[in-house]
């Protein structure tokens, strides 16, 4: 079962920052937080992941609370192409292949 | 090259047919995955291959038979499917191995949309 809770849908105006919350209150110390997104009719796409510290890459920023029970994905300047379903997934630190358990995700709509 | 390719893009088959889905990657990844995604639902893991060996089977019915002939190729053989098996079948790959699952990024293909009549 997915161990995260996300709002089912969100809207954001083009050019504004999109802030997508995720609750993972049962996360354990050996689990990462991963974010993927799925644009309509495409395969999921990796965005970013983190363990304890905040992370930033060319796509997004990930803010993880100090107690690690929740996180926020930030798309700093949303464009229409960012319209997608965003999945927050907790993944254990294990050797070998990774098992992703997708929850329902957040359907983000960027409006012009 | 960070691409995972899947063929065919679309497949329509009858319940008595035998068909195969193909997935290919040339990123040197040693883990490959099959997911099933029904309409308006999230992807669900079916199988995981690590170093060409089946490491995870999520209790998938035997009418789905995976095969990993080499480190770049992953097949999914289909036989005697049911209409409820109609879905988008996604393949993914990741570096796996000593990097550890917690720091592994999966790259997904575009999927094969399967319709069973």
PDB file of C-alpha atoms in Angstrom:
ATOM      1  CA  UNK A   1       0.000   0.000   0.000  1.00  0.00           C
ATOM      2  CA  UNK A   2       1.121   3.534  -0.725  1.00  0.00           C
ATOM      3  CA  UNK A   3       2.435   5.270   2.398  1.00  0.00           C
ATOM      4  CA  UNK A   4       1.775   8.812   1.245  1.00  0.00           C
ATOM      5  CA  UNK A   5      -1.215  11.141   1.162  1.00  0.00           C
ATOM      6  CA  UNK A   6      -1.614  13.815  -1.501  1.00  0.00           C
ATOM      7  CA  UNK A   7      -4.472  16.136  -2.463  1.00  0.00           C
ATOM      8  CA  UNK A   8      -6.283  14.677  -5.480  1.00  0.00           C
ATOM      9  CA  UNK A   9      -6.091  17.846  -7.534  1.00  0.00           C
ATOM     10  CA  UNK A  10      -4.604  21.343  -7.602  1.00  0.00           C
ATOM     11  CA  UNK A  11      -4.651  24.328  -9.917  1.00  0.00           C
ATOM     12  CA  UNK A  12      -1.924  26.874 -10.512  1.00  0.00           C
ATOM     13  CA  UNK A  13      -1.580  29.873 -12.793  1.00  0.00           C
ATOM     14  CA  UNK A  14       1.083  29.777 -15.481  1.00  0.00           C
ATOM     15  CA  UNK A  15       4.268  31.523 -14.386  1.00  0.00           C
ATOM     16  CA  UNK A  16       3.527  31.113 -10.680  1.00  0.00           C
ATOM     17  CA  UNK A  17       5.148  28.658  -8.309  1.00  0.00           C
ATOM     18  CA  UNK A  18       3.299  25.383  -7.886  1.00  0.00           C
ATOM     19  CA  UNK A  19       3.605  23.912  -4.385  1.00  0.00           C
ATOM     20  CA  UNK A  20       2.535  20.284  -4.116  1.00  0.00           C
ATOM     21  CA  UNK A  21       2.256  18.846  -0.591  1.00  0.00           C
ATOM     22  CA  UNK A  22       2.745  15.252   0.460  1.00  0.00           C
ATOM     23  CA  UNK A  23       2.160  13.660   3.833  1.00  0.00           C
ATOM     24  CA  UNK A  24       4.285  10.650   4.770  1.00  0.00           C
ATOM     25  CA  UNK A  25       3.832  10.534   8.515  1.00  0.00           C
ATOM     26  CA  UNK A  26       4.911   6.892   8.847  1.00  0.00           C
ATOM     27  CA  UNK A  27       8.181   7.298   6.979  1.00  0.00           C
ATOM     28  CA  UNK A  28      11.117   5.517   8.567  1.00  0.00           C
ATOM     29  CA  UNK A  29      14.714   6.623   8.819  1.00  0.00           C
ATOM     30  CA  UNK A  30      15.818   4.396   5.976  1.00  0.00           C
ATOM     31  CA  UNK A  31      13.307   5.650   3.401  1.00  0.00           C
ATOM     32  CA  UNK A  32      13.747   8.288   0.712  1.00  0.00           C
ATOM     33  CA  UNK A  33      11.044  10.589  -0.649  1.00  0.00           C
ATOM     34  CA  UNK A  34      10.773  10.434  -4.418  1.00  0.00           C
ATOM     35  CA  UNK A  35       8.664  12.502  -6.802  1.00  0.00           C
ATOM     36  CA  UNK A  36       7.634  11.366 -10.267  1.00  0.00           C
ATOM     37  CA  UNK A  37       5.136  12.893 -12.639  1.00  0.00           C
ATOM     38  CA  UNK A  38       3.088  11.491 -15.484  1.00  0.00           C
ATOM     39  CA  UNK A  39       2.002  13.680 -18.330  1.00  0.00           C
ATOM     40  CA  UNK A  40      -1.099  12.413 -20.104  1.00  0.00           C
ATOM     41  CA  UNK A  41      -0.475   9.272 -22.196  1.00  0.00           C
ATOM     42  CA  UNK A  42       3.234   9.158 -21.336  1.00  0.00           C
ATOM     43  CA  UNK A  43       5.309   7.074 -18.954  1.00  0.00           C
ATOM     44  CA  UNK A  44       6.146   8.504 -15.527  1.00  0.00           C
ATOM     45  CA  UNK A  45       9.137  10.837 -15.331  1.00  0.00           C
ATOM     46  CA  UNK A  46      11.510  11.175 -12.408  1.00  0.00           C
ATOM     47  CA  UNK A  47      11.632  14.659 -10.900  1.00  0.00           C
ATOM     48  CA  UNK A  48      13.638  14.676  -7.670  1.00  0.00           C
ATOM     49  CA  UNK A  49      14.294  12.758  -4.464  1.00  0.00           C
ATOM     50  CA  UNK A  50      15.622  13.431  -0.992  1.00  0.00           C
ATOM     51  CA  UNK A  51      16.322  11.885   2.384  1.00  0.00           C
ATOM     52  CA  UNK A  52      16.592  14.637   5.002  1.00  0.00           C
ATOM     53  CA  UNK A  53      17.917  17.777   3.390  1.00  0.00           C
ATOM     54  CA  UNK A  54      16.184  20.036   0.930  1.00  0.00           C
ATOM     55  CA  UNK A  55      17.106  19.337  -2.657  1.00  0.00           C
ATOM     56  CA  UNK A  56      17.030  21.354  -5.872  1.00  0.00           C
ATOM     57  CA  UNK A  57      17.635  20.438  -9.470  1.00  0.00           C
ATOM     58  CA  UNK A  58      16.828  21.950 -12.836  1.00  0.00           C
ATOM     59  CA  UNK A  59      13.227  20.804 -12.634  1.00  0.00           C
ATOM     60  CA  UNK A  60      12.121  21.449  -9.082  1.00  0.00           C
ATOM     61  CA  UNK A  61      12.899  21.892  -5.404  1.00  0.00           C
ATOM     62  CA  UNK A  62      12.021  19.463  -2.643  1.00  0.00           C
ATOM     63  CA  UNK A  63      11.444  20.731   0.865  1.00  0.00           C
ATOM     64  CA  UNK A  64      11.341  18.051   3.589  1.00  0.00           C
ATOM     65  CA  UNK A  65      10.207  18.994   7.083  1.00  0.00           C
ATOM     66  CA  UNK A  66      12.617  18.457   9.928  1.00  0.00           C
ATOM     67  CA  UNK A  67      10.576  15.557  11.326  1.00  0.00           C
ATOM     68  CA  UNK A  68      10.394  14.100   7.783  1.00  0.00           C
ATOM     69  CA  UNK A  69       6.660  13.539   8.106  1.00  0.00           C
ATOM     70  CA  UNK A  70       5.805  15.706   5.112  1.00  0.00           C
ATOM     71  CA  UNK A  71       7.362  17.323   2.081  1.00  0.00           C
ATOM     72  CA  UNK A  72       6.569  19.869  -0.601  1.00  0.00           C
ATOM     73  CA  UNK A  73       7.531  19.757  -4.243  1.00  0.00           C
ATOM     74  CA  UNK A  74       7.998  23.219  -5.716  1.00  0.00           C
ATOM     75  CA  UNK A  75       7.889  23.972  -9.421  1.00  0.00           C
ATOM     76  CA  UNK A  76       9.209  27.555  -9.347  1.00  0.00           C
ATOM     77  CA  UNK A  77       7.724  28.889 -12.594  1.00  0.00           C
ATOM     78  CA  UNK A  78       4.986  26.566 -13.765  1.00  0.00           C
ATOM     79  CA  UNK A  79       4.274  26.256 -17.472  1.00  0.00           C
ATOM     80  CA  UNK A  80       1.408  24.613 -19.323  1.00  0.00           C
ATOM     81  CA  UNK A  81       3.691  21.633 -19.968  1.00  0.00           C
ATOM     82  CA  UNK A  82       3.821  20.980 -16.228  1.00  0.00           C
ATOM     83  CA  UNK A  83       0.185  19.854 -16.288  1.00  0.00           C
ATOM     84  CA  UNK A  84       0.431  16.236 -15.100  1.00  0.00           C
ATOM     85  CA  UNK A  85      -0.253  13.810 -12.270  1.00  0.00           C
ATOM     86  CA  UNK A  86       2.441  14.146  -9.607  1.00  0.00           C
ATOM     87  CA  UNK A  87       3.295  11.159  -7.447  1.00  0.00           C
ATOM     88  CA  UNK A  88       5.067  11.314  -4.084  1.00  0.00           C
ATOM     89  CA  UNK A  89       6.552   7.921  -3.177  1.00  0.00           C
ATOM     90  CA  UNK A  90       8.576   6.697  -0.193  1.00  0.00           C
ATOM     91  CA  UNK A  91      11.261   4.216  -1.131  1.00  0.00           C
ATOM     92  CA  UNK A  92      13.368   2.122   1.267  1.00  0.00           C
ATOM     93  CA  UNK A  93      17.146   2.243   1.106  1.00  0.00           C
ATOM     94  CA  UNK A  94      17.961  -1.252  -0.006  1.00  0.00           C
ATOM     95  CA  UNK A  95      20.463  -2.758  -2.333  1.00  0.00           C
ATOM     96  CA  UNK A  96      19.243  -4.008  -5.630  1.00  0.00           C
ATOM     97  CA  UNK A  97      16.191  -3.143  -7.668  1.00  0.00           C
ATOM     98  CA  UNK A  98      13.767  -0.526  -6.412  1.00  0.00           C
ATOM     99  CA  UNK A  99      10.115  -1.196  -5.736  1.00  0.00           C
ATOM    100  CA  UNK A 100       7.926   1.837  -6.449  1.00  0.00           C
ATOM    101  CA  UNK A 101       4.418   1.805  -4.966  1.00  0.00           C
ATOM    102  CA  UNK A 102       2.421   4.594  -6.589  1.00  0.00           C
ATOM    103  CA  UNK A 103      -0.428   6.240  -4.722  1.00  0.00           C
ATOM    104  CA  UNK A 104      -3.230   8.193  -6.372  1.00  0.00           C
ATOM    105  CA  UNK A 105      -1.075  11.303  -6.833  1.00  0.00           C
ATOM    106  CA  UNK A 106      -2.079  14.922  -7.360  1.00  0.00           C
ATOM    107  CA  UNK A 107      -3.502  16.027 -10.683  1.00  0.00           C
ATOM    108  CA  UNK A 108      -1.916  19.449 -11.245  1.00  0.00           C
ATOM    109  CA  UNK A 109      -3.496  21.709 -13.827  1.00  0.00           C
ATOM    110  CA  UNK A 110      -1.607  24.789 -14.954  1.00  0.00           C
ATOM    111  CA  UNK A 111      -3.982  27.454 -16.226  1.00  0.00           C
ATOM    112  CA  UNK A 112      -3.007  30.157 -18.756  1.00  0.00           C
TER     113      UNK A 112
ATOM    114  CA  UNK B   1      20.892   8.056 -24.373  1.00  0.00           C
ATOM    115  CA  UNK B   2      18.334   8.024 -21.553  1.00  0.00           C
ATOM    116  CA  UNK B   3      15.567   6.408 -23.512  1.00  0.00           C
ATOM    117  CA  UNK B   4      13.531   3.303 -22.862  1.00  0.00           C
ATOM    118  CA  UNK B   5      11.752   2.114 -25.974  1.00  0.00           C
ATOM    119  CA  UNK B   6       8.677  -0.082 -26.089  1.00  0.00           C
ATOM    120  CA  UNK B   7       7.070  -1.857 -28.999  1.00  0.00           C
ATOM    121  CA  UNK B   8       4.409  -1.987 -30.181  1.00  0.00           C
ATOM    122  CA  UNK B   9       2.762   1.293 -29.169  1.00  0.00           C
ATOM    123  CA  UNK B  10      -0.691  -0.223 -29.501  1.00  0.00           C
ATOM    124  CA  UNK B  11      -1.822  -3.842 -29.527  1.00  0.00           C
ATOM    125  CA  UNK B  12      -5.237  -5.366 -29.996  1.00  0.00           C
ATOM    126  CA  UNK B  13      -5.561  -9.074 -29.350  1.00  0.00           C
ATOM    127  CA  UNK B  14      -8.213 -11.702 -28.879  1.00  0.00           C
ATOM    128  CA  UNK B  15      -8.479 -13.870 -25.801  1.00  0.00           C
ATOM    129  CA  UNK B  16      -6.975 -16.870 -27.594  1.00  0.00           C
ATOM    130  CA  UNK B  17      -4.015 -15.028 -29.100  1.00  0.00           C
ATOM    131  CA  UNK B  18      -0.378 -15.157 -28.043  1.00  0.00           C
ATOM    132  CA  UNK B  19       1.527 -11.897 -28.293  1.00  0.00           C
ATOM    133  CA  UNK B  20       4.637 -10.300 -26.823  1.00  0.00           C
ATOM    134  CA  UNK B  21       5.547  -6.826 -25.631  1.00  0.00           C
ATOM    135  CA  UNK B  22       9.120  -5.686 -26.023  1.00  0.00           C
ATOM    136  CA  UNK B  23      11.189  -3.218 -24.033  1.00  0.00           C
ATOM    137  CA  UNK B  24      14.748  -2.076 -24.709  1.00  0.00           C
ATOM    138  CA  UNK B  25      17.277   0.201 -23.016  1.00  0.00           C
ATOM    139  CA  UNK B  26      20.905   0.994 -23.774  1.00  0.00           C
ATOM    140  CA  UNK B  27      21.842   2.846 -20.592  1.00  0.00           C
ATOM    141  CA  UNK B  28      23.682  -0.094 -19.070  1.00  0.00           C
ATOM    142  CA  UNK B  29      20.954  -0.469 -16.443  1.00  0.00           C
ATOM    143  CA  UNK B  30      20.822  -3.801 -14.645  1.00  0.00           C
ATOM    144  CA  UNK B  31      17.260  -3.628 -13.319  1.00  0.00           C
ATOM    145  CA  UNK B  32      14.176  -3.688 -15.506  1.00  0.00           C
ATOM    146  CA  UNK B  33      10.523  -3.477 -14.544  1.00  0.00           C
ATOM    147  CA  UNK B  34       7.034  -4.116 -15.882  1.00  0.00           C
ATOM    148  CA  UNK B  35       4.096  -2.055 -14.630  1.00  0.00           C
ATOM    149  CA  UNK B  36       0.414  -2.212 -15.497  1.00  0.00           C
ATOM    150  CA  UNK B  37      -1.716   0.932 -15.507  1.00  0.00           C
ATOM    151  CA  UNK B  38      -5.480   0.847 -15.827  1.00  0.00           C
ATOM    152  CA  UNK B  39      -7.315   3.963 -16.957  1.00  0.00           C
ATOM    153  CA  UNK B  40      -7.293   6.778 -14.387  1.00  0.00           C
ATOM    154  CA  UNK B  41      -5.312   4.650 -11.928  1.00  0.00           C
ATOM    155  CA  UNK B  42      -1.660   4.764 -10.852  1.00  0.00           C
ATOM    156  CA  UNK B  43       0.885   2.297 -12.249  1.00  0.00           C
ATOM    157  CA  UNK B  44       1.112  -1.041 -10.450  1.00  0.00           C
ATOM    158  CA  UNK B  45       4.311  -3.048 -10.331  1.00  0.00           C
ATOM    159  CA  UNK B  46       4.149  -6.491 -11.951  1.00  0.00           C
ATOM    160  CA  UNK B  47       7.702  -7.819 -12.266  1.00  0.00           C
ATOM    161  CA  UNK B  48      11.260  -6.787 -11.505  1.00  0.00           C
ATOM    162  CA  UNK B  49      14.395  -8.229 -13.079  1.00  0.00           C
ATOM    163  CA  UNK B  50      17.745  -7.583 -11.494  1.00  0.00           C
ATOM    164  CA  UNK B  51      20.861  -8.698 -13.341  1.00  0.00           C
ATOM    165  CA  UNK B  52      18.664 -10.686 -15.751  1.00  0.00           C
ATOM    166  CA  UNK B  53      17.097 -12.661 -12.921  1.00  0.00           C
ATOM    167  CA  UNK B  54      13.498 -12.333 -11.815  1.00  0.00           C
ATOM    168  CA  UNK B  55      13.623 -10.789  -8.347  1.00  0.00           C
ATOM    169  CA  UNK B  56      10.027  -9.679  -7.798  1.00  0.00           C
ATOM    170  CA  UNK B  57       6.747 -11.129  -9.063  1.00  0.00           C
ATOM    171  CA  UNK B  58       3.799  -9.275  -7.569  1.00  0.00           C
ATOM    172  CA  UNK B  59       1.506 -12.325  -7.711  1.00  0.00           C
ATOM    173  CA  UNK B  60       0.816 -11.757 -11.387  1.00  0.00           C
ATOM    174  CA  UNK B  61      -1.357 -14.398 -13.154  1.00  0.00           C
ATOM    175  CA  UNK B  62       0.587 -16.905 -15.213  1.00  0.00           C
ATOM    176  CA  UNK B  63      -1.009 -15.669 -18.436  1.00  0.00           C
ATOM    177  CA  UNK B  64       1.666 -12.950 -18.167  1.00  0.00           C
ATOM    178  CA  UNK B  65       5.146 -14.388 -18.632  1.00  0.00           C
ATOM    179  CA  UNK B  66       8.188 -12.117 -18.400  1.00  0.00           C
ATOM    180  CA  UNK B  67      11.532 -12.815 -20.005  1.00  0.00           C
ATOM    181  CA  UNK B  68      14.866 -11.025 -19.819  1.00  0.00           C
ATOM    182  CA  UNK B  69      17.064 -12.448 -22.589  1.00  0.00           C
ATOM    183  CA  UNK B  70      19.917 -10.025 -21.891  1.00  0.00           C
ATOM    184  CA  UNK B  71      20.658  -6.902 -19.885  1.00  0.00           C
ATOM    185  CA  UNK B  72      19.164  -4.590 -22.533  1.00  0.00           C
ATOM    186  CA  UNK B  73      15.964  -6.406 -23.367  1.00  0.00           C
ATOM    187  CA  UNK B  74      12.799  -7.228 -21.481  1.00  0.00           C
ATOM    188  CA  UNK B  75       9.829  -9.057 -22.931  1.00  0.00           C
ATOM    189  CA  UNK B  76       6.344  -9.712 -21.643  1.00  0.00           C
ATOM    190  CA  UNK B  77       4.662 -12.729 -23.231  1.00  0.00           C
ATOM    191  CA  UNK B  78       0.886 -12.679 -23.223  1.00  0.00           C
ATOM    192  CA  UNK B  79      -1.385 -15.688 -23.583  1.00  0.00           C
ATOM    193  CA  UNK B  80      -5.088 -16.270 -22.996  1.00  0.00           C
ATOM    194  CA  UNK B  81      -5.674 -12.770 -21.665  1.00  0.00           C
ATOM    195  CA  UNK B  82      -9.000 -11.468 -20.455  1.00  0.00           C
ATOM    196  CA  UNK B  83     -10.695  -8.186 -21.405  1.00  0.00           C
ATOM    197  CA  UNK B  84      -9.938  -6.846 -17.900  1.00  0.00           C
ATOM    198  CA  UNK B  85      -6.234  -7.107 -18.779  1.00  0.00           C
ATOM    199  CA  UNK B  86      -6.673  -4.197 -21.170  1.00  0.00           C
ATOM    200  CA  UNK B  87      -4.351  -1.477 -19.887  1.00  0.00           C
ATOM    201  CA  UNK B  88      -1.215   0.545 -20.524  1.00  0.00           C
ATOM    202  CA  UNK B  89       1.849  -1.628 -19.931  1.00  0.00           C
ATOM    203  CA  UNK B  90       4.878   0.347 -18.885  1.00  0.00           C
ATOM    204  CA  UNK B  91       8.486  -0.766 -18.877  1.00  0.00           C
ATOM    205  CA  UNK B  92      11.154   0.922 -16.795  1.00  0.00           C
ATOM    206  CA  UNK B  93      14.835   0.481 -16.093  1.00  0.00           C
ATOM    207  CA  UNK B  94      17.226   1.617 -13.386  1.00  0.00           C
ATOM    208  CA  UNK B  95      20.890   1.331 -12.589  1.00  0.00           C
ATOM    209  CA  UNK B  96      20.257  -0.822  -9.516  1.00  0.00           C
ATOM    210  CA  UNK B  97      23.012  -2.983  -8.209  1.00  0.00           C
ATOM    211  CA  UNK B  98      25.431  -1.603  -5.694  1.00  0.00           C
ATOM    212  CA  UNK B  99      23.984   1.916  -5.831  1.00  0.00           C
ATOM    213  CA  UNK B 100      21.143   0.793  -3.607  1.00  0.00           C
ATOM    214  CA  UNK B 101      17.430   1.018  -4.233  1.00  0.00           C
ATOM    215  CA  UNK B 102      17.064   4.174  -2.230  1.00  0.00           C
ATOM    216  CA  UNK B 103      19.203   6.151  -4.656  1.00  0.00           C
ATOM    217  CA  UNK B 104      17.971   4.520  -7.836  1.00  0.00           C
ATOM    218  CA  UNK B 105      16.069   6.441 -10.490  1.00  0.00           C
ATOM    219  CA  UNK B 106      13.704   4.637 -12.797  1.00  0.00           C
ATOM    220  CA  UNK B 107      13.399   5.625 -16.430  1.00  0.00           C
ATOM    221  CA  UNK B 108      10.073   4.759 -18.003  1.00  0.00           C
ATOM    222  CA  UNK B 109       9.164   3.988 -21.566  1.00  0.00           C
ATOM    223  CA  UNK B 110       6.044   5.418 -23.225  1.00  0.00           C
ATOM    224  CA  UNK B 111       4.113   2.209 -22.739  1.00  0.00           C
ATOM    225  CA  UNK B 112       2.142  -0.220 -24.880  1.00  0.00           C
ATOM    226  CA  UNK B 113      -1.607   0.285 -24.872  1.00  0.00           C
ATOM    227  CA  UNK B 114      -3.154  -3.165 -24.909  1.00  0.00           C
ATOM    228  CA  UNK B 115      -6.749  -3.925 -25.776  1.00  0.00           C
ATOM    229  CA  UNK B 116      -8.076  -7.456 -25.265  1.00  0.00           C
ATOM    230  CA  UNK B 117     -11.258  -8.265 -27.146  1.00  0.00           C
TER     231      UNK B 117
END
